[in-house]
Short mmCIF file of C-alpha atoms in Angstrom, two decimals:
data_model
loop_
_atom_site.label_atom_id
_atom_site.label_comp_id
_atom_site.label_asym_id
_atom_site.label_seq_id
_atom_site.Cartn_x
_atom_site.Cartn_y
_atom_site.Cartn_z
CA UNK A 55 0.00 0.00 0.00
CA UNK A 56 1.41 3.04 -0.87
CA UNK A 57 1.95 5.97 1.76
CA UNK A 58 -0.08 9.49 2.08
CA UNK A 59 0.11 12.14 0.72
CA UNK A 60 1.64 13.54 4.12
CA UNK A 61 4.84 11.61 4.22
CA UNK A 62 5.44 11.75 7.81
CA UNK A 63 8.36 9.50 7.56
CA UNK A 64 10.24 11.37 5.23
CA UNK A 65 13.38 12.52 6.62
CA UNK A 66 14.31 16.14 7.18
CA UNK A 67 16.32 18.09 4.82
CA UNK A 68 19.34 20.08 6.60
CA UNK A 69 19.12 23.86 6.23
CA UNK A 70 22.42 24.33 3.87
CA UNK A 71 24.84 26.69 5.28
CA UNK A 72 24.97 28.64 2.00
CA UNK A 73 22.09 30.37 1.85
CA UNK A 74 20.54 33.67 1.07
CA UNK A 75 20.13 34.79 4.43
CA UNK A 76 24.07 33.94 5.50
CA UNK A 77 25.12 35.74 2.21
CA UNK A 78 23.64 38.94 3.90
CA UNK A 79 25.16 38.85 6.63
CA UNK A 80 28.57 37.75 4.77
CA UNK A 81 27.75 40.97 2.62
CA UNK A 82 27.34 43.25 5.95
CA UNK A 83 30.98 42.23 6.60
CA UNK A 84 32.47 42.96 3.82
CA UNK A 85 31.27 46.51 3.52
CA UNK A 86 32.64 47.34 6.96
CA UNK A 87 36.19 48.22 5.25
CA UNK A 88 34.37 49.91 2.54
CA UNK A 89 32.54 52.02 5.08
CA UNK A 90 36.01 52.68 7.12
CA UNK A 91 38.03 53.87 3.65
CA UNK A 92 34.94 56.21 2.87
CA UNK A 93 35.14 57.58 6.53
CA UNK A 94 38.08 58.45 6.49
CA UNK A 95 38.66 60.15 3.10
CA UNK A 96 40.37 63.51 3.21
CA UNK A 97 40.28 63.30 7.24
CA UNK A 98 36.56 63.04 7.63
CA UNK A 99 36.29 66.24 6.53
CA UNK A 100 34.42 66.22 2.94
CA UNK A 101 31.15 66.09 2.87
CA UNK A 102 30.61 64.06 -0.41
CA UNK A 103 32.86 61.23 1.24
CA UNK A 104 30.47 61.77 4.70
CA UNK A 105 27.64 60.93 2.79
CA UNK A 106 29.44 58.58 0.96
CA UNK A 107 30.22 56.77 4.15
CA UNK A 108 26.85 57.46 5.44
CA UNK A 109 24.95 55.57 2.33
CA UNK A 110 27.24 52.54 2.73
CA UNK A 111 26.57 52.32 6.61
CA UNK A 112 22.88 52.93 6.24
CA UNK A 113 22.85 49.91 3.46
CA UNK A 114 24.46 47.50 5.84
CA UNK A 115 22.41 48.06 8.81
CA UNK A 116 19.17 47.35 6.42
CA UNK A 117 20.52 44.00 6.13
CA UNK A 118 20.68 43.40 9.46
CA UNK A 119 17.23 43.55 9.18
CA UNK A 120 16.35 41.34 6.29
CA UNK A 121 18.39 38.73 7.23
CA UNK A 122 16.57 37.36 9.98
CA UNK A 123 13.27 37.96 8.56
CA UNK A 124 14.18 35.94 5.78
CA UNK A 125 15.69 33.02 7.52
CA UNK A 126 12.75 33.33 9.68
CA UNK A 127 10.58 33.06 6.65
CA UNK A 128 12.33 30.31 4.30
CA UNK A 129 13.25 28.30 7.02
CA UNK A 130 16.89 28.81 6.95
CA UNK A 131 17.99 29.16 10.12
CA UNK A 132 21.47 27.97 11.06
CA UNK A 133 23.99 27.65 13.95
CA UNK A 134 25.88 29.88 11.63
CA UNK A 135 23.71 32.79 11.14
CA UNK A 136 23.13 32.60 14.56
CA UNK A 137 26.46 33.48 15.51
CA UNK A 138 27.64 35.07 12.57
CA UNK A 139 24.66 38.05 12.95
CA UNK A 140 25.53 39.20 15.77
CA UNK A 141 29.60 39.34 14.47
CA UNK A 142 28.40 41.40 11.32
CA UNK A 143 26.34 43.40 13.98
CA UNK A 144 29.61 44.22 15.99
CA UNK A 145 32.27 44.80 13.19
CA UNK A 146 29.98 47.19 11.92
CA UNK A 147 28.72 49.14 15.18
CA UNK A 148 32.37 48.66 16.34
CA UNK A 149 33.81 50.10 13.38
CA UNK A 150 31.61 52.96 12.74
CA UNK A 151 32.68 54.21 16.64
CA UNK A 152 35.74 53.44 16.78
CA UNK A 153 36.02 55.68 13.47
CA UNK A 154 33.59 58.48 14.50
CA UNK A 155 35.82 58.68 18.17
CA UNK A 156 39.07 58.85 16.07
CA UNK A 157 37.31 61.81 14.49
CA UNK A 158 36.90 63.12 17.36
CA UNK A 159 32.80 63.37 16.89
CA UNK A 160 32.00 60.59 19.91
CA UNK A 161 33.28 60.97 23.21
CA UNK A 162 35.52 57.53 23.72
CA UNK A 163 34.28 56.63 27.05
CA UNK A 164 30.35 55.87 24.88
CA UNK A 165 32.67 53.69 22.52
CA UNK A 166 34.83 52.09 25.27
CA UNK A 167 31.61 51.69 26.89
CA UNK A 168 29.33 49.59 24.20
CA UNK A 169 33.22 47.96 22.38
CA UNK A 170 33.73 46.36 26.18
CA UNK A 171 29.98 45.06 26.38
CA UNK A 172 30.18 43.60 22.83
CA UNK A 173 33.18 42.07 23.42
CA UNK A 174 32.30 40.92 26.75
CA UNK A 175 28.70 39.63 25.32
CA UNK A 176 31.03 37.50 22.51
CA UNK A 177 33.00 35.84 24.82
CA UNK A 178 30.14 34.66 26.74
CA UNK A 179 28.59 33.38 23.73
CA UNK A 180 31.43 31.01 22.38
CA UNK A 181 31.52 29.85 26.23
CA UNK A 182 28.18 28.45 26.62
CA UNK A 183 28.50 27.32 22.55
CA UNK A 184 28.88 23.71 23.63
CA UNK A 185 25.91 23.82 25.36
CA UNK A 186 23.18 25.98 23.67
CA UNK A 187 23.04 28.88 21.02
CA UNK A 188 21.50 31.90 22.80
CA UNK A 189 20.23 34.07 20.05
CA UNK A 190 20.03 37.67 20.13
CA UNK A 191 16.73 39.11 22.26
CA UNK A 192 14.44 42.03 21.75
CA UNK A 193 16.44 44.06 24.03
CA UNK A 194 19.87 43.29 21.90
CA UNK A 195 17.51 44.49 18.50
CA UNK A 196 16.71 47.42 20.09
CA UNK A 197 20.02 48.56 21.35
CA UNK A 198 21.28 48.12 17.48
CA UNK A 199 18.75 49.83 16.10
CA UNK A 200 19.07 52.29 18.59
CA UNK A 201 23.15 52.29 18.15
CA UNK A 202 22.53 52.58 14.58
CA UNK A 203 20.03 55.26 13.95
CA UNK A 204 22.30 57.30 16.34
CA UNK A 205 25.02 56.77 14.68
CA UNK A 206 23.62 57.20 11.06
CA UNK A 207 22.86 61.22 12.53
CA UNK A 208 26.99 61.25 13.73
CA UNK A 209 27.81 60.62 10.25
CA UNK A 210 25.80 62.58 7.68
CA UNK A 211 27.00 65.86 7.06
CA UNK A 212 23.84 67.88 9.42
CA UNK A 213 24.21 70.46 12.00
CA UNK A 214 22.06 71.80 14.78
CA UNK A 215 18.97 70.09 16.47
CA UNK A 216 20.35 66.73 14.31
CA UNK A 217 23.45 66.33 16.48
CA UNK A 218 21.35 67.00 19.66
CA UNK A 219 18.98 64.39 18.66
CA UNK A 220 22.16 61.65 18.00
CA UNK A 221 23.58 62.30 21.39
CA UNK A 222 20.66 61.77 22.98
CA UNK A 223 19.99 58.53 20.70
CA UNK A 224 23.31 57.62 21.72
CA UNK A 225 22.91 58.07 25.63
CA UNK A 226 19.48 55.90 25.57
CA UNK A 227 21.77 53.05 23.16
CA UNK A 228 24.48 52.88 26.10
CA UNK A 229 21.86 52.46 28.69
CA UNK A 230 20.46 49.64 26.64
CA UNK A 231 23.87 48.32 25.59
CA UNK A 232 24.79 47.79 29.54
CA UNK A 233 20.87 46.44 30.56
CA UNK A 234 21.18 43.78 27.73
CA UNK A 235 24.85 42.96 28.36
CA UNK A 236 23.68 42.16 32.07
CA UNK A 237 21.01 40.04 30.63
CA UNK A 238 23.05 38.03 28.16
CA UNK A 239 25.37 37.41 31.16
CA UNK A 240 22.48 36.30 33.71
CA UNK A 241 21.40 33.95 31.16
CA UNK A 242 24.91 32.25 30.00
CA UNK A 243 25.21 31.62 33.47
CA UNK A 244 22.25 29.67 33.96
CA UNK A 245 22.84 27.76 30.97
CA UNK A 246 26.59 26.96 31.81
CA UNK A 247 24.97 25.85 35.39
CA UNK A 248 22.17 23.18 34.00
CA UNK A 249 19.43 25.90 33.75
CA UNK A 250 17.76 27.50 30.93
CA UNK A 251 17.87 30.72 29.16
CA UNK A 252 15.30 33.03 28.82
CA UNK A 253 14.33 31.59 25.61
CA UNK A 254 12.79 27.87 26.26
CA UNK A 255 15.39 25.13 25.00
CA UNK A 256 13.85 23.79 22.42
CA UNK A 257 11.07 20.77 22.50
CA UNK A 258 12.85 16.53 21.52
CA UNK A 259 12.54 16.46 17.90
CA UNK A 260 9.48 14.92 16.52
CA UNK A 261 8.37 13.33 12.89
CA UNK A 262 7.36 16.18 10.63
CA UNK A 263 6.87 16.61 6.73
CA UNK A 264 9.32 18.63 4.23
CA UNK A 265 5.60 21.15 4.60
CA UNK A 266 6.63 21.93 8.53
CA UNK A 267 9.76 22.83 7.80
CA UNK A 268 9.80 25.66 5.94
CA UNK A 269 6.78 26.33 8.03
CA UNK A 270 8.73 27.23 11.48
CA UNK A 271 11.66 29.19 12.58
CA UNK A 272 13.11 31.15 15.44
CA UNK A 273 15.12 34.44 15.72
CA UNK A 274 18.09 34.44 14.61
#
């Protein structure tokens, strides 16, 4: 007799590494440099170059946001884009501060201050690796977002009321950069201890059809 139409036997395909969603974040890499070199043309100084630099930043950060949504979507979440997201996120935050403080536009303590969490955050990550993936939270979205609309006002050539409105972006990004850095630690800890993060470990795998997969996902 032949089997439904359901095939609840069928194996599972693996989500392949290579995949549009991991090329997006590869791409958010690789126009970190580009970013830098347009930064830094003529000292900072020009404004074509500024807006330049501005443009290329502002492209980046968008695909921090389609990304996830489509690995979400097309079921192509992976261990890598898991980890690698939150990378891209950092070389790209991290560079744009490190560059705007060299500039002498950013105070250094607000980029000492957000570098050290990052870093910090990383570590943690690739220590409780072995034992479960935490993937970024709401709170860690909105301190990018927050990190990067802030920063998007530092680097376009405006004036006035715009530069008010980045530093105070900025200031409510730091407060959400330590919060969230707390939080990341609280929960690496009870994973490395037996516990569970915030985000419930997920349930023993069960028979489902090539339809359910592309069906679910979680955050990357």
């Amino acid at each position: 007799m032949g089997r439904g139409p359901d095939h609840i036997t069928d194996p599972v395909d693996p989500v392949p590494v290579v995949n549009i969603a991991n090329a997006l974040t590869v791409f958010r890499i690789v126009l970190v440099p580009v970013f830098l070199a347009a930064l830094f043309m003529e000292s900072g100084e020009s404004t074509v170059w500024r807006t330049v630099a501005t443009v290329v930043f502002a492209v980046a950060a968008l695909t921090d946001r389609y990304d996830g949504r489509i690995a979400r979507r097309r079921g192509l979440i992976t261990d890598f884009g898991k980890m690698a997201d939150p990378i891209a996120d950092k070389a790209l935050i991290g560079g744009a501060l490190v560059g705007l403080s060299i500039l002498g536009i950013l105070p250094w303590w607000v980029t000492a201050v957000i570098i050290a969490r990052e870093l910090w955050v990383t570590a943690l990550r690739f220590w409780v690796l072995r034992h479960k993936v935490i993937p970024a939270s709401r709170g860690g979205k909105l301190k990018t977002l927050l990190q990067a609309v802030a920063i998007g006002l530092y680097l376009a050539p405006l004036g006035g009321g715009w530069q008010i409105a980045a530093g105070i972006l900025m200031g409510l990004a730091v407060i959400v950069t330590i919060y969230t850095g707390l939080d990341y630690t609280w929960q690496a800890v009870k994973v490395r201890s037996g516990g569970s993060a915030t985000d419930a470990p997920d349930p023993a795998p069960a028979p489902q059809t090539r339809r359910a997969v592309g069906g679910t996902g979680a955050g990357r």
